[in-house]
GROMACS .gro file of C-alpha atoms in nm:
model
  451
    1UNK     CA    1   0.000   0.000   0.000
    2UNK     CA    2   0.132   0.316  -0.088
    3UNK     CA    3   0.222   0.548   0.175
    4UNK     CA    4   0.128   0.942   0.116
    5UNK     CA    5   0.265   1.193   0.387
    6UNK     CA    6   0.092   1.517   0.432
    7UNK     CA    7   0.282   1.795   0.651
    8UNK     CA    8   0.048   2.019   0.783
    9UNK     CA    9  -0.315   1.986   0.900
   10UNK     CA   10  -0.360   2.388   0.802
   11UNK     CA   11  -0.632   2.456   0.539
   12UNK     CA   12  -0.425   2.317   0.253
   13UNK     CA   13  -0.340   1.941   0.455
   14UNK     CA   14  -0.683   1.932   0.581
   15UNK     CA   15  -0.923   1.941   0.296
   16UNK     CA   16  -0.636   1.697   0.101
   17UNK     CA   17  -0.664   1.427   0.346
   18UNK     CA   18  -1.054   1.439   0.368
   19UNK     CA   19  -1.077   1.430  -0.002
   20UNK     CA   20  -0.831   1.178  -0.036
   21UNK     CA   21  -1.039   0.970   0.214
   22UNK     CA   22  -1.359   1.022   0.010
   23UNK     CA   23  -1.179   0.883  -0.293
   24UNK     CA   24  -0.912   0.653  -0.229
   25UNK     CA   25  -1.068   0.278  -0.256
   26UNK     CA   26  -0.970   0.075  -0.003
   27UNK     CA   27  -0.650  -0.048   0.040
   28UNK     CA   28  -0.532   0.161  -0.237
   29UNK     CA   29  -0.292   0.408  -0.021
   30UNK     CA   30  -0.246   0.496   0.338
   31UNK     CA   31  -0.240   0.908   0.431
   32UNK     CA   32  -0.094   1.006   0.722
   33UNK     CA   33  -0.126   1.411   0.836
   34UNK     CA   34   0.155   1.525   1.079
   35UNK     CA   35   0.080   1.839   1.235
   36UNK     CA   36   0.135   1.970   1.640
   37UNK     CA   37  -0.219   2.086   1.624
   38UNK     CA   38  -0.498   1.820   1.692
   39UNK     CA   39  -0.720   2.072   1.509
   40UNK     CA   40  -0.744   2.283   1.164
   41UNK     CA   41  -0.752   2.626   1.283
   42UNK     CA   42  -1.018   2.856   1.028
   43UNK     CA   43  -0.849   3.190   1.067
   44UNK     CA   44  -1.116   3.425   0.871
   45UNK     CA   45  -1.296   3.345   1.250
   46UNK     CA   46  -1.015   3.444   1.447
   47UNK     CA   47  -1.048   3.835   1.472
   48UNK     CA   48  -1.472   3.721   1.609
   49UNK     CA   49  -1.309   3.547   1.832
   50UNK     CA   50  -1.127   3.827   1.957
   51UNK     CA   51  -1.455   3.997   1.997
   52UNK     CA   52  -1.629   3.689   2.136
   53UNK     CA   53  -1.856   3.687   1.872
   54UNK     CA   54  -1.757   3.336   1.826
   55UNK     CA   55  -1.681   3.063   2.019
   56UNK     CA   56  -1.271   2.968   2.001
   57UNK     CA   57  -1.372   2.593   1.993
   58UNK     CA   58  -1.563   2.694   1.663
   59UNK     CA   59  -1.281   2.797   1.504
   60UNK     CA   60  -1.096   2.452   1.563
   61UNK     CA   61  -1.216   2.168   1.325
   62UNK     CA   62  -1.090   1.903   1.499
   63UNK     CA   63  -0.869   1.646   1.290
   64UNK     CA   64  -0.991   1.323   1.498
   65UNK     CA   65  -1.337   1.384   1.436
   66UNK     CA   66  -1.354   1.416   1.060
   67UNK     CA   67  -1.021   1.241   0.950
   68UNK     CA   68  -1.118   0.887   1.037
   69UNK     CA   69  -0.957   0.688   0.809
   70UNK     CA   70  -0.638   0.928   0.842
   71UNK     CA   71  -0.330   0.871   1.067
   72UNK     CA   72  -0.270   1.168   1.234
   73UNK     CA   73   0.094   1.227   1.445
   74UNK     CA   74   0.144   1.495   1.693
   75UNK     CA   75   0.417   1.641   1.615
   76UNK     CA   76   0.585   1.872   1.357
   77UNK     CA   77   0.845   1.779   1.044
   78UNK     CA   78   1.235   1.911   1.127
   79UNK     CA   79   1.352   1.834   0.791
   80UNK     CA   80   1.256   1.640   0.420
   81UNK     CA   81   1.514   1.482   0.257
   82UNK     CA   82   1.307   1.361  -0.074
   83UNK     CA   83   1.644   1.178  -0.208
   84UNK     CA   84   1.595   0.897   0.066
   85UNK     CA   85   1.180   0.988   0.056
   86UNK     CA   86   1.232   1.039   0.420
   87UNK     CA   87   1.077   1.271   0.691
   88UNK     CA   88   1.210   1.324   1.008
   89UNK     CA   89   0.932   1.380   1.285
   90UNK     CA   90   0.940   1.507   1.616
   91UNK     CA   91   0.665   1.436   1.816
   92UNK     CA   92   0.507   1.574   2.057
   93UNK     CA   93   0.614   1.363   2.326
   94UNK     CA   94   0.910   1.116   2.227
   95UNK     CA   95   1.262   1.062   2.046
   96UNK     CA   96   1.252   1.190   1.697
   97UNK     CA   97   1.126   0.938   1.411
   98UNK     CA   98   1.208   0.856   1.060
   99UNK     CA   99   0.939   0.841   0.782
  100UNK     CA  100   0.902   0.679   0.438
  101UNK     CA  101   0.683   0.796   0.185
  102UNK     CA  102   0.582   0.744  -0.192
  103UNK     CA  103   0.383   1.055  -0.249
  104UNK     CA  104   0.458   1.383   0.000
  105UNK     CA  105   0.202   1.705   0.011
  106UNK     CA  106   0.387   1.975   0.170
  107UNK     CA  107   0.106   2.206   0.331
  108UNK     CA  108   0.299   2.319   0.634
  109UNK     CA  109   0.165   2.637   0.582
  110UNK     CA  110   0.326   3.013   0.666
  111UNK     CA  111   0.471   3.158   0.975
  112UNK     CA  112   0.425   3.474   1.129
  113UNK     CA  113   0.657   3.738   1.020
  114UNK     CA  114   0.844   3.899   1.282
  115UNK     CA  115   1.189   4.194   1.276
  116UNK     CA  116   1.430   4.252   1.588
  117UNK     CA  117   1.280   4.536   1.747
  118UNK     CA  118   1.321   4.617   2.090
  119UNK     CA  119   1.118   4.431   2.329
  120UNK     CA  120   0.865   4.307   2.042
  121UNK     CA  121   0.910   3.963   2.175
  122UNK     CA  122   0.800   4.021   2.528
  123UNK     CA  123   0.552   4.249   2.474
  124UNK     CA  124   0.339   4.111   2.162
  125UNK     CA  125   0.036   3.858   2.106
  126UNK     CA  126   0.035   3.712   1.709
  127UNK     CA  127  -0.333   3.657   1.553
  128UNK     CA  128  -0.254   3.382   1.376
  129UNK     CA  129  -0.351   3.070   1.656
  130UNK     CA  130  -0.680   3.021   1.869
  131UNK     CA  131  -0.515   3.054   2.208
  132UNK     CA  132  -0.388   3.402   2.093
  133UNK     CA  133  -0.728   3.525   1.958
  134UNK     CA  134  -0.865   3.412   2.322
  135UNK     CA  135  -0.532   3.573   2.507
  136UNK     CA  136  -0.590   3.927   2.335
  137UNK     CA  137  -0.989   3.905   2.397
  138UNK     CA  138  -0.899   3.811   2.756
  139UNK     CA  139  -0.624   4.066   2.821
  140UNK     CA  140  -0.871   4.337   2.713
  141UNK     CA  141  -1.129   4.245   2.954
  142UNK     CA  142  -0.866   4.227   3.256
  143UNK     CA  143  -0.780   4.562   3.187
  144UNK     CA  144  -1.126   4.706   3.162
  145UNK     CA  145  -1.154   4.557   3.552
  146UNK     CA  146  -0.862   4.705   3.626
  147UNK     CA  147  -0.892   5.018   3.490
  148UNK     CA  148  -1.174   5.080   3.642
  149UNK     CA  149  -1.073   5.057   3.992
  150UNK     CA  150  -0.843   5.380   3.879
  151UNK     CA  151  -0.888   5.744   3.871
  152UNK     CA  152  -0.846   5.906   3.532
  153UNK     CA  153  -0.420   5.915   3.485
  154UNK     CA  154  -0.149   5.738   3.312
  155UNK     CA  155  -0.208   5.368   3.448
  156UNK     CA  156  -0.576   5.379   3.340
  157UNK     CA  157  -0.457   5.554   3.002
  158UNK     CA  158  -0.194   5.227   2.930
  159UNK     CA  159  -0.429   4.940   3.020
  160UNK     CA  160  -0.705   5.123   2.772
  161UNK     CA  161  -0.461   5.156   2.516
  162UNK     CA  162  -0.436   4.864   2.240
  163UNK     CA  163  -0.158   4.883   1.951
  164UNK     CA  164  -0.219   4.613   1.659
  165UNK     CA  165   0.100   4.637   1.395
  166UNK     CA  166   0.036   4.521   1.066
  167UNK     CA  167  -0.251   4.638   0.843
  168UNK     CA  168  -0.320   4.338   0.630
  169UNK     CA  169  -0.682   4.141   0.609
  170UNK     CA  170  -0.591   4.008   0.990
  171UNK     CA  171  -0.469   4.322   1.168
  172UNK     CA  172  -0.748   4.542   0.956
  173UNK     CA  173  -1.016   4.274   1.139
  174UNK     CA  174  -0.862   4.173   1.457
  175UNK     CA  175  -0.854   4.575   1.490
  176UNK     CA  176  -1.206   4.640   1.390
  177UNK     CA  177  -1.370   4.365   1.580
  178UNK     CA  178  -1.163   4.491   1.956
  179UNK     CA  179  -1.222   4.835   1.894
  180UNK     CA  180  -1.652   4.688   1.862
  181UNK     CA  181  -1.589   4.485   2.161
  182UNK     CA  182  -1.425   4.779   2.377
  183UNK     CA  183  -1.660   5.031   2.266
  184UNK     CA  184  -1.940   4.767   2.350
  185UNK     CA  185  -1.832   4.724   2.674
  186UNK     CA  186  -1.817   5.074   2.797
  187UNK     CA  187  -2.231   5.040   2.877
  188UNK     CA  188  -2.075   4.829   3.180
  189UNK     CA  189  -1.821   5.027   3.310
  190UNK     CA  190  -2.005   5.377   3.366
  191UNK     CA  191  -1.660   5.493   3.548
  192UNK     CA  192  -1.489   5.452   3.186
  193UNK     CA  193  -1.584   5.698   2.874
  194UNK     CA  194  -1.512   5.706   2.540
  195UNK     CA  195  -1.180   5.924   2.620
  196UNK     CA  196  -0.993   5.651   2.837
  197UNK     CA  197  -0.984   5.427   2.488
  198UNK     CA  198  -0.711   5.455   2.273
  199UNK     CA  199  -0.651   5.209   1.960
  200UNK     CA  200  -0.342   5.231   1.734
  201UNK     CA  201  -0.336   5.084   1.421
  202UNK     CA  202   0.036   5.091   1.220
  203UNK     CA  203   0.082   5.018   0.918
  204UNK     CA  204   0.426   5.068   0.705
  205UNK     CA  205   0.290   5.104   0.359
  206UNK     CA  206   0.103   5.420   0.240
  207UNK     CA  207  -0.262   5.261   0.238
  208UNK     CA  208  -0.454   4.939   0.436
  209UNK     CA  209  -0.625   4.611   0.300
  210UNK     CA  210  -0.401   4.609  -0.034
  211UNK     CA  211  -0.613   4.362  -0.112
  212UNK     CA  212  -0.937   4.635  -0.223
  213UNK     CA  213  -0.873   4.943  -0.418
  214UNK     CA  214  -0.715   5.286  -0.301
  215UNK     CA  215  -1.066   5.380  -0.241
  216UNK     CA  216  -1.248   5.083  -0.055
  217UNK     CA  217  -0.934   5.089   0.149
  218UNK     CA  218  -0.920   5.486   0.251
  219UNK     CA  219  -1.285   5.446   0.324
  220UNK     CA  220  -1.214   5.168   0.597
  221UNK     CA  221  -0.943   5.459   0.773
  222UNK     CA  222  -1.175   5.700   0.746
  223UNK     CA  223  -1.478   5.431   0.918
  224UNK     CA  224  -1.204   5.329   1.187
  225UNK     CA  225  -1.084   5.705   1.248
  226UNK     CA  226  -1.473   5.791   1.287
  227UNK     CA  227  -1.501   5.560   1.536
  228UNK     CA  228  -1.224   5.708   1.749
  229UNK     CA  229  -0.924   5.524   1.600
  230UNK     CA  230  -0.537   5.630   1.532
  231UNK     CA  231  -0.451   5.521   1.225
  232UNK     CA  232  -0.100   5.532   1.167
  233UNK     CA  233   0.010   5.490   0.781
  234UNK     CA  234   0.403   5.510   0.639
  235UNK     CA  235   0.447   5.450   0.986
  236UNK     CA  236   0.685   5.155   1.128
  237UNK     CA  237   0.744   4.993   1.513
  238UNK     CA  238   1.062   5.159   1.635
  239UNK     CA  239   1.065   4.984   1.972
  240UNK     CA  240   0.780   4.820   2.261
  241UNK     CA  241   1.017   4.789   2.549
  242UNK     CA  242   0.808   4.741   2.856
  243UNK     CA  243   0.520   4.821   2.639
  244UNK     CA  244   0.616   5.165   2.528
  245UNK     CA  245   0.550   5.227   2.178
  246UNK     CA  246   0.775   5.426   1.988
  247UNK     CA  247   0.683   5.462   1.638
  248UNK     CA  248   0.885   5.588   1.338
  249UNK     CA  249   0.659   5.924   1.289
  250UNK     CA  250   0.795   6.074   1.662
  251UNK     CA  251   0.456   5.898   1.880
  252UNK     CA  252   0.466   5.784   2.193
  253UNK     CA  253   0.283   5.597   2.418
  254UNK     CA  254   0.235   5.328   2.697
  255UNK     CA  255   0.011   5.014   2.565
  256UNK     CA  256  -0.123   4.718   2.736
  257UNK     CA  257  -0.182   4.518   2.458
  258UNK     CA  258   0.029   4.494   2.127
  259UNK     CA  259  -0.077   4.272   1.846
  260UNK     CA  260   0.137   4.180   1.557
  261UNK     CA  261  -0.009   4.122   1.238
  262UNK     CA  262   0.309   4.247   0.993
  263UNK     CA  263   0.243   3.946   0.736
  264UNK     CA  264   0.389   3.575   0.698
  265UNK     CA  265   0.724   3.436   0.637
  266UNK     CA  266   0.803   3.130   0.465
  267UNK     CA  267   0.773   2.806   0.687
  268UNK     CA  268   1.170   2.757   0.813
  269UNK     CA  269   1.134   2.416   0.760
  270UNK     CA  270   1.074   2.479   0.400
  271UNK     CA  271   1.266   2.703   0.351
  272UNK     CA  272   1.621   2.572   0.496
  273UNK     CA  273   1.575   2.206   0.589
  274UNK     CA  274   1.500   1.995   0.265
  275UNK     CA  275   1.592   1.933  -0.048
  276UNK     CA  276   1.324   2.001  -0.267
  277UNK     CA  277   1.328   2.374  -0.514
  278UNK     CA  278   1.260   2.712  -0.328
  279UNK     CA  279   1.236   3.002  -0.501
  280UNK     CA  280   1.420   3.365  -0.385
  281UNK     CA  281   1.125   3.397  -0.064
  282UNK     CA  282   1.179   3.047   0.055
  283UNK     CA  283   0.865   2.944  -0.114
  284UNK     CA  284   0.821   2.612  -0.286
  285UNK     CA  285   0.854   2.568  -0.686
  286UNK     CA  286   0.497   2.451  -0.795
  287UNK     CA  287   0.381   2.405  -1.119
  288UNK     CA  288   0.037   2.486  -1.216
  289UNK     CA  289  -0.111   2.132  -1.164
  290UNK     CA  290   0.041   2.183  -0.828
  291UNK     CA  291   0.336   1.939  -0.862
  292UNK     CA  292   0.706   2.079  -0.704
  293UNK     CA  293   0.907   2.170  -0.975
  294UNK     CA  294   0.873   2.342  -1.302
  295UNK     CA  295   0.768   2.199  -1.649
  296UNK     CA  296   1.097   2.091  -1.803
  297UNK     CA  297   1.211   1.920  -1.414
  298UNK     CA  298   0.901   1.838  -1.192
  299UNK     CA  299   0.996   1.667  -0.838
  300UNK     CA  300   0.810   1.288  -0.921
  301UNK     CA  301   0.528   1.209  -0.668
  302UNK     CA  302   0.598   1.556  -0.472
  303UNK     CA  303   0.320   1.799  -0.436
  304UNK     CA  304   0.204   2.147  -0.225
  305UNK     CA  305  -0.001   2.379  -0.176
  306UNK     CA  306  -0.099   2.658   0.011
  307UNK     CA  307   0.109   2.913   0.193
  308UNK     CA  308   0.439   2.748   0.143
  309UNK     CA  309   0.366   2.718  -0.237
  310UNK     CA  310   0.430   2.970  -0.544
  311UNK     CA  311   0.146   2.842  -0.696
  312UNK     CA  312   0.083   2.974  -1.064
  313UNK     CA  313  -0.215   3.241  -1.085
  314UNK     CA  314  -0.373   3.116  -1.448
  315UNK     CA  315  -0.609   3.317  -1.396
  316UNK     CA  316  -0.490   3.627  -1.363
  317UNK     CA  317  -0.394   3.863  -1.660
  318UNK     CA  318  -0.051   3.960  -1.518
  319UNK     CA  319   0.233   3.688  -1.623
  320UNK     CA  320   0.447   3.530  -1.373
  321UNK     CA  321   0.148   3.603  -1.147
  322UNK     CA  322   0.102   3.378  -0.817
  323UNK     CA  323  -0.206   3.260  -0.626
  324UNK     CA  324  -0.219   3.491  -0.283
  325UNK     CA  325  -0.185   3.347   0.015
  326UNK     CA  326  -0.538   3.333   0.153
  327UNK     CA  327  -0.791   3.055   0.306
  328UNK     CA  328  -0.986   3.082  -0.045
  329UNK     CA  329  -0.714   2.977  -0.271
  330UNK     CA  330  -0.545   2.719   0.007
  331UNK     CA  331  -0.918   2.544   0.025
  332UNK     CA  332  -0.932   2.475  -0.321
  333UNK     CA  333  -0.634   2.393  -0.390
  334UNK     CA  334  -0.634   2.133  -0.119
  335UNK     CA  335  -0.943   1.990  -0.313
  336UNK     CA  336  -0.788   1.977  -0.655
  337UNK     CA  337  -0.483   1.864  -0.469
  338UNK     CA  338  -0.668   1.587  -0.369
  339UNK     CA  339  -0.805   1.491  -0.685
  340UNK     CA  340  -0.464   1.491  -0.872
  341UNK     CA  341  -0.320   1.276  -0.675
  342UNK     CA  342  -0.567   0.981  -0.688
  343UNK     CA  343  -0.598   1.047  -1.069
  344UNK     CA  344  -0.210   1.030  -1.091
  345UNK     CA  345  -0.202   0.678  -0.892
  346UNK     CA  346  -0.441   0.579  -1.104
  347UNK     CA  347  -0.279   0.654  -1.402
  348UNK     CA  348  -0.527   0.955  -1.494
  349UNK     CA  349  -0.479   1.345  -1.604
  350UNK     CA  350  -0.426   1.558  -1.366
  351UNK     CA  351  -0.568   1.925  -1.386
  352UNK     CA  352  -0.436   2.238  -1.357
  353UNK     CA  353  -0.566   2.438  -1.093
  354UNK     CA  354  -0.712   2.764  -1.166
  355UNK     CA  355  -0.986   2.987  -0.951
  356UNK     CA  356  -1.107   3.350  -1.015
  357UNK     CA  357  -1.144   3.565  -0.720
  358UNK     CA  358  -1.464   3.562  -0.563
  359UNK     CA  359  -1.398   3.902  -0.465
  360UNK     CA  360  -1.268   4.000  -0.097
  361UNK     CA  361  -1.473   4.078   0.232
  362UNK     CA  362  -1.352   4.166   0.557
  363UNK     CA  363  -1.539   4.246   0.892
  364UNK     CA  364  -1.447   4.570   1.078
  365UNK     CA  365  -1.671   4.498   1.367
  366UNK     CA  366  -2.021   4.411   1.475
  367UNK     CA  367  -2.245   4.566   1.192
  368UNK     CA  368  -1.952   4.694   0.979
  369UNK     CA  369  -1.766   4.538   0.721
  370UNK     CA  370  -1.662   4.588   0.328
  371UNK     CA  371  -1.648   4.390  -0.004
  372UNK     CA  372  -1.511   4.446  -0.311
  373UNK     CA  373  -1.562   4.227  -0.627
  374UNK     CA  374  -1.379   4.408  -0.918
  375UNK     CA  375  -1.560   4.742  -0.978
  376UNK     CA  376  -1.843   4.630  -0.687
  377UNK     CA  377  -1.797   4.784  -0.358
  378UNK     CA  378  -2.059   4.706  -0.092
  379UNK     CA  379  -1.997   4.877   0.256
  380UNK     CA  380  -2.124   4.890   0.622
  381UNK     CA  381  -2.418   4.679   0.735
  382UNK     CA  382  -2.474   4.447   0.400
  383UNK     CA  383  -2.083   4.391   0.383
  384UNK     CA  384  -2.095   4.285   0.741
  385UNK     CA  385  -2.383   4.031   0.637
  386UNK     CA  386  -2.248   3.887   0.352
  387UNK     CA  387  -1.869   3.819   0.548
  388UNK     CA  388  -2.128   3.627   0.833
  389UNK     CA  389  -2.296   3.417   0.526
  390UNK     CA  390  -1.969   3.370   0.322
  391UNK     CA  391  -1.804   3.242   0.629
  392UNK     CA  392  -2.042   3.021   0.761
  393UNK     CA  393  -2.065   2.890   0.440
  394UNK     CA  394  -1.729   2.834   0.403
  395UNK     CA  395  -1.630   2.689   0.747
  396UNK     CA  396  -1.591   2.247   0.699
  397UNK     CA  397  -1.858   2.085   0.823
  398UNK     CA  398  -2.221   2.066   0.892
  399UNK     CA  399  -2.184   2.100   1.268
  400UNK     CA  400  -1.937   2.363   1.319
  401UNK     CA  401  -2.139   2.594   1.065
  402UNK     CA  402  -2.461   2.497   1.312
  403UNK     CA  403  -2.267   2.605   1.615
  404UNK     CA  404  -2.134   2.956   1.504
  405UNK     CA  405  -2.486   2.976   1.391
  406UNK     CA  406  -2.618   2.913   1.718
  407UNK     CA  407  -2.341   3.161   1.879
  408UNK     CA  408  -2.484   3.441   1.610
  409UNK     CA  409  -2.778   3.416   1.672
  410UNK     CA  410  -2.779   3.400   2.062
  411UNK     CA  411  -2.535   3.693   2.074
  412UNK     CA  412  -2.860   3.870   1.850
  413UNK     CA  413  -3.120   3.796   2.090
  414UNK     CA  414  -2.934   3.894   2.452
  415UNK     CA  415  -2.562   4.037   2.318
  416UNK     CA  416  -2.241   3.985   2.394
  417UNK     CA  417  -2.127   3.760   2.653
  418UNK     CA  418  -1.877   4.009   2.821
  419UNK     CA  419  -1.721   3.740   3.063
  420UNK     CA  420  -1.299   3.720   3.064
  421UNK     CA  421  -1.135   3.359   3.178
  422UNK     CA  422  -0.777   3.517   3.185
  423UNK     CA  423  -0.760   3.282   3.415
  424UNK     CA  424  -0.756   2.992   3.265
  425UNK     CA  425  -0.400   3.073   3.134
  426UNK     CA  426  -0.256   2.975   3.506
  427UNK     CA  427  -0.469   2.738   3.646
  428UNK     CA  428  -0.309   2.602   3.912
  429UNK     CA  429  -0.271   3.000   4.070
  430UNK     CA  430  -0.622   2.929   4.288
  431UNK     CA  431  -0.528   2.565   4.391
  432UNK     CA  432  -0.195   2.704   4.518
  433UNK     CA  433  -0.280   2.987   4.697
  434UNK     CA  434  -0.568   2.828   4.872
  435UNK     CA  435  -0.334   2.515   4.976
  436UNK     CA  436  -0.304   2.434   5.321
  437UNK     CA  437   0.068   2.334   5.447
  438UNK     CA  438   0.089   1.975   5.585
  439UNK     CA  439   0.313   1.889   5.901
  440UNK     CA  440   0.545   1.657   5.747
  441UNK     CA  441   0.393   1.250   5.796
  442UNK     CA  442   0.015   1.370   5.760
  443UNK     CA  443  -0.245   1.307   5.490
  444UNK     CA  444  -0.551   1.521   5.464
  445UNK     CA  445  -0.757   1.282   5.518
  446UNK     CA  446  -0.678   1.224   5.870
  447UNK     CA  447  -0.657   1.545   5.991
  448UNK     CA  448  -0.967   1.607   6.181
  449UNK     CA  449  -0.996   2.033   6.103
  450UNK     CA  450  -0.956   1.961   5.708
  451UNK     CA  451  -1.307   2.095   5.579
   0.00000   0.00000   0.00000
């Protein structure tokens, strides 16, 4: 039985192995998804979860639950050495392990972009993981509580003041959908106004959301400026030591929450530890029927896709064009992916993969949102709607598309839920402080004042 390795469980690795196991006959090959994750994370819900408008375990699609005919290994690949068609895992828990393979999909996906300024490593949250979309919502909340123990000053100024860098689809959102969630949450805290928030938003190009048009995306500055946002363009990080922002314009100011969202990076594992063709940005060499390699010298019974793939853009009018690293293209091509491969084993034509743009949407909090389709721009209120029903759409499954459903429309009927479990993060901080010292040979149990 042939053995096909998928690394990565992202978008990409995900929809490949549950194609592959609603095609393969039995018998016919074995797939096997290494990934540290136990879960596909869908990131277009991320910046809702910041906002609580959905739940963070309805952003995970667990792997278990609809890969059943899938081995799955904790654990993430070190280094691929196609020569010997050889992987080398490291689990989770264990020694590290060698694996063979006849056919390899390389879907490992895109890392977070980061640059050696001062104190950016201590002080910053990423939004590109569940447990950081839950850390930032959390954060937020502890500060409202303990801002509003304080008189109007500095300290209450600093824990009220958020900083997201990076002005992309997932800074542009994550911002949005905070800046709803604080403004939302000043009907609680009558001591706080308006005038305590303050939300930063840095980008270092000229203009936001490259993605839509010059317009579209100086209409989303203007919406997040109206709304009592600093919006901070040809503007870089200069340092966050001890969370004080300097920027490159001459601003300064204290922050208690600093998001990076400055764009991906090429996976390192990619990139510098295997053998197969990278291009100048440490990007894989794919051909348009998604096969490493290029016409004239394609990698046999090697494929990718995804974030960690130059994937041709046929269908795009500029030449030399590549597919943009989004969920939209990653999703599909994990489906044709899917489909070439068995028709390959098989003995069958494979197809080239090519998708037109269904256009881009983005939320910018509750009841605000844009979309652009070529010339088509749709703002505010019916943007908002169609990013809910585009999503929810789009999310795998039946039953995590009825549970954000479910979240929607319970959030509709009685609001938010404006509850913070920052403290999940420590856990044990309430067992050990309420612990009761022992005198060395006794057991709770038989001590007659334990309650």
């Amino acid at each position: 039985m042939r053995e096909i390795l998928i690394v990565g469980g992202g978008y990409a690795g995900f929809y490949t192995a549950w194609r592959l196991e609603k095609k393969l006959r039995a018998g016919e090959a074995r797939v096997t998804v290494v990934d540290p994750r136990p879960y596909m994370t869908y990131q277009p819900f991320l910046p809702e979860v910041t906002a609580g408008s959905v739940e963070a375990r309805h952003a995970a699609v667990s792997l278990r639950r609809h890969l059943r005919r899938t081995r799955l290994i904790a654990g993430s690949v070190t280094e691929i050495r196609n020569a010997d068609r050889t992987a080398t895992v490291r689990p989770v828990n264990g020694p590290d392990q060698q694996l063979r393979y006849d056919t390899l999909v390389v879907t490992a996906g895109a890392v977070t972009r980061t640059f050696p300024i001062p104190g950016l490593s201590q002080q910053a949250i990423g939004l590109k993981h569940v447990e950081e979309a839950v850390a930032i919502r959390d954060r937020l909340m502890t500060a409202f509580d303990q801002a509003a123990t304080l008189p109007p000053g500095a300290e209450r100024r600093r824990l009220l003041t958020v900083t997201f860098v990076g002005g992309g689809f997932s800074g542009v959102e994550g911002f949005g959908e905070l800046l709803s969630l604080a403004t939302a949450m000043l009907k609680s805290y009558p001591e706080l106004g308006m005038d305590d928030l303050s939300f930063h938003l840095v980008e270092a190009r000229g203009r936001i959301l490259p993605e839509v048009g010059d317009e579209p995306g100086a209409w989303v500055v203007r919406s997040l400026e109206s709304r009592g946002a600093h919006v901070h363009l040809n503007t870089q990080l200069v340092s966050a030591e001890d969370g004080h922002v300097v920027l490159s314009d001459g601003t300064e100011f204290d922050s208690e929450l600093i998001v990076w969202t400055a764009g991906n990076a090429s996976n390192p594992v990619v990139q510098n530890h295997t053998d197969l063709p990278v291009d100048e940005r440490g990007l894989l060499v794919v051909r348009a029927d998604l096969r490493v390699g290029t016409d004239s010298d394609p990698v046999p019974q090697v494929w990718a896709a995804g974030d960690d793939a130059a994937v041709p853009d046929l269908a795009s009018s500029v030449p030399g064009a590549h597919t943009v690293p989004n969920a939209q293209h990653a999703v599909r091509q994990g489906k044709r992916l899917a489909k070439n491969i068995v028709a390959d084993l098989r003995g069958g034509r494979v197809r080239d993969y090519r998708h037109s743009s269904l256009g881009v949407v983005a939320t910018l909090g509750l009841g605000r949102g844009i979309f652009q389709y070529k010339g088509l721009v749709i703002k505010g209120l019916p943007a908002w709607l169609m990013h809910r029903g585009y999503h929810v759409l789009a999310v795998p499954s039946w039953e995590r598309k009825a549970r954000v459903l479910a979240v929607w429309l319970t959030a509709a009927a009685f609001g938010r839920d404006l509850v913070s479990l920052a403290s999940v993060q420590h856990p044990r901080d309430a067992f050990v402080a309420r612990g009761i010292p022992q005198r060395t040979g006794e057991n709770r149990e038989s001590d007659p004042t334990a309650a």
